[in-house]
């Protein structure tokens, strides 16, 4: 037994300083494309995106982060590659209107999260699991995972909602007591991702539940999910889900 | 037995109704037989020649059904595709589960019936498999070309009185439901455990809550678009699936990828295997609630994710593959840097293994628990670390080498006991072998191009890789314009989920999550 | 004298009822039974209460039988307690039985049932007030036969019913025979078989004779009480008993066995040998443990209650045994505490067992099944029944402030007093039995949580076409009355102890009230015999609350030790009840009027993991709930696998896994099957003698003559 204790102590502290200070280690985020001015090449660039995340208008290309699936076709093999940001504070508000049941101060440092896999590929779920590893340790921020909706404050949805999971998702949401918030994580949850055209993924989570916070990415790295949770409890300002050039 | 020997054997054994054709370039022997001879051919291949049953591919041609039973022998015998055709109006085929006693084909036949409406004579459990009977009406057949999604959804009529089948007849027996939403952070899958209170007498798994119909989705898409689906349907092993898809497309075009791309592909595939195994070890430690070990394994997994992200830009290696090579080159110094970090991480993984093997409270929970006997592994044609922990030494990198594995030196660790501890030992040993392969690959990196576009040709071919969870097959049929006509995926999780219930029976409830974690199965990979 | 009047009224009511029953039409029999039985019960209860409260007992000699005895009736405190208990149980039972008869549960046999029930009531009271062995045994026989008739006449669907009744009769008669032998032995030096004579002659019995009398009467009367190892008839008989009779069987006739043991071994034969008490303690504990183990793992509501009766009888007998040990070793005060605990538990058991049997009978009448695995969710359709049944469940599980808690607590506390004994062996036995009884109490909670939860809560498992409605008013009234009594006996223990005091004086020559109930209600100026400082401390705790309105000595049950240990144990379920009510009220006020003022109440479905539909077969069964107990105590249950088959298609698809196990009761396995096997073997051996050859028979006669000539002395 003491071997484990010594091993743990000798490993030291690995936890990131985020959200107090930004995290700059390599490999913590895949980054996202940034909208910009491309002039004549804009139309070709926008065509390269297989999920129509790039919109071209008068030579400017804007990026809808809700759709980006990290295929890198706008960067790799493109004549004029798009600019890239290596940030991770991506979460934005989805505009669900909740008039009553304000989350309030009581929830800002103590939240229980229920994670529902609505049809996820495994990567978003794996990133959520990393939230409890010593590098991110979301417990220090007051975030905990709970297995039962009766104790949950936040419903975290990953994955493209499949037809056969609709009842389960709806029941889980209804089993949660008020006040509650819903955070949708990953391109598949926000827009269906690459599965949007499948006949069993015709409805996204947005069609079934009121979503409060959306975290884009495919998958969003743990820091982005952490940012999304902080936005949901009001400890961080939301970001824009659309990157348009000024 | 080698390819030609196999063909001679077939022609000698089956005097009529069987024709053989060898495609040496693709290492495939095609055996065409009629429905009457199918059962016997399969039986002989499976039981007498000890071939593995790899999958069933159903294709709806304009006038006929084209069923392709894929068997895999060793490196010399190659793949054997047993093909059966029948007119499109006749949908009845013999069931090789019943007639050839090949349990491994069970789920393939059920899936074919649910998705295509093809029936298999004598199979007692057709129906309620992919399409849940309490969510869909009968005869939806979504994979048929004539399928109308709008009409199917409009005419929805699920069975209101659906009940799970009860097998245990003992007074006081009941079914304990688990899921689809259960535990903390888990995939959505449903279990029913039949019990009288302490021990699980029988367990039943209900998959396909996460069925996204990717095989239907890919039809009509360009190969590059379908590749995105191949990468992202089971993204914890995205590179392995993407690689199998690319190899299938490249095999159709008959082109070879540049040498540097092949070596880089091996390097990245093994990096992915190392990272995946660290995650699997973390899951096993987490299920036994050994907190420090879980943290140690989690540290290794996150470090490997960061290595992957730093080297390639994406933590799960998205966006690198393309049919014909890689979309972008990775500089050799960067690869060598990643290798050095991987070696450090491996040293810590070895430390973890040493410490786990002397933790008796941990071993008590995974030893002799969730046992899969070698006979079962063979009967179900299991793959991956699960099979190799049950004395079934099958690895596609040795049996059917691809992308340059034939010139690399590595072991295929095998264990005999088939319990949770054996599977854990296999994971640690394979992690060591992965780094060994990465070292050889990094040393073999020469300068050169990494992309040579594959020619657009109509045709069909099988692509395969040994994914971290086991053998995965991607069957792709393209038309002349490069669009996918048929996309069939047989995943290691689908094969291994089939046997999970046997491992979970006769143990107490408390062992169930531990057994589940030692099998290291992905629901997303199985459900597609 | 008043009590005599009441007793005579009791008999008169029974007699009148029987006579009227012969002329009443069948559909009015129920009402007649309710009136006659009710009046008889009230009279009996009044008689008992009078004797206990005001010491008004009587002795009445009836007819002298020359050479044998004078048939005598006497109502002394010991009889009075049981007469009171019988009355308290018979009243609600008669009301319930009336409801059952009117509801048509015994078509064509209403008259027979009414007559036999009233006769049984009379015979029970006669047994209790008989003051000589002859009348006692006569009344006992009548009672036994009536029990048998009442069970056997109820037509069941299987032969098991007839078999159970026959087993009851056979074992009952064997027990009576043993008890009669015990009486005879007791009477060897006595001039007649009157109890008074037997008592005075008991002093001159040799120790061996005392042991013989103890063993004969303990196990002889123990048959009726249901002590291990003579309890085999009980499970079957209780299950086979008609619904209207079961409460009486469990609440009144079972006590007669205990009465017999007490009468002979604590009254007639005053306790003088501690080892006898230890044997009683040990057998009682074993009964308790075995009874509750089988109760916890049984799924049939009535059989489970039968096993629970065995458990409770075990606790009572353990208390008796402890009392006998204390009295024999010169600790009369402790003995009085133990005897009071035993009698208190006897009373409580009758009350809550009768309540539970009425409840189970109503459930069976409405749903058609007694199998807990097939019930469930009844609270939605039978809320009143469930609520009152819950009171009975809490009582039998021993939860404060109900009556079961008080008597079990007192029993365990009196066992702990073994510290005062001098013999180490006795202390060890007391410690082991105390631990076993504590285990029993814990298992009892498990058992009754299972009973209530799986019968009333959860999802309904009955077939959906079965209509289930609330229990009938007679059943609810009967149960309500018993529940109120349970509550009263739990919340006012000091009055009950005062009521039982005369018995403790009779059997252990020491007043339990003196030992257990300090007079805190007396004024604080020290005229109650307690040191002022001590009394002041307790007054600060509020021990005098209620002084102004309540009679008696106080509401605190307390046993005083010496100087160094002034309070050995103390409890007040009266104040506990008040505190509970206050706390619950406070909680309700805080929650309703403050915490949830600004919040809506949302009602939703139960959480089932996101299933499309949760089905009853996906919920826990009774077997599943009690499986851990079955597994842990496997050495006692020793189930044997009868069937274990797997049915597959092509060795891969499993169609069915069939398993069946068989359990034989421990007592049957260890005692009766070996005895039966040996007896049969011996009988077969003897049967070899009967082969029909006349020459051999002549030889037998010749041999017998030789033996007689050799053995008989010449005269």
Short mmCIF file of C-alpha atoms in Angstrom, two decimals, chain C residues 11-24 29 32 36 111 114-120 122:
data_model
loop_
_atom_site.label_atom_id
_atom_site.label_comp_id
_atom_site.label_asym_id
_atom_site.label_seq_id
_atom_site.Cartn_x
_atom_site.Cartn_y
_atom_site.Cartn_z
CA UNK C 11 -68.48 -18.06 29.04
CA UNK C 12 -72.09 -16.99 28.83
CA UNK C 13 -71.43 -14.98 25.70
CA UNK C 14 -69.70 -17.91 24.09
CA UNK C 15 -72.46 -20.29 25.11
CA UNK C 16 -75.21 -17.99 23.94
CA UNK C 17 -73.40 -17.45 20.72
CA UNK C 18 -73.13 -21.16 20.10
CA UNK C 19 -76.78 -21.69 20.88
CA UNK C 20 -77.91 -18.82 18.69
CA UNK C 21 -75.68 -19.97 15.91
CA UNK C 22 -77.74 -23.10 15.55
CA UNK C 23 -80.76 -21.07 14.58
CA UNK C 24 -79.20 -18.18 12.71
CA UNK C 29 -73.32 -15.94 11.22
CA UNK C 32 -73.22 -13.22 15.42
CA UNK C 36 -70.67 -12.94 20.71
CA UNK C 111 -72.17 -22.10 11.15
CA UNK C 114 -68.78 -19.76 14.28
CA UNK C 115 -69.55 -22.54 16.70
CA UNK C 116 -66.01 -23.82 16.68
CA UNK C 117 -64.54 -20.34 17.08
CA UNK C 118 -66.70 -19.53 20.06
CA UNK C 119 -66.02 -22.92 21.60
CA UNK C 120 -62.32 -22.37 21.03
CA UNK C 122 -64.19 -20.55 25.73
#
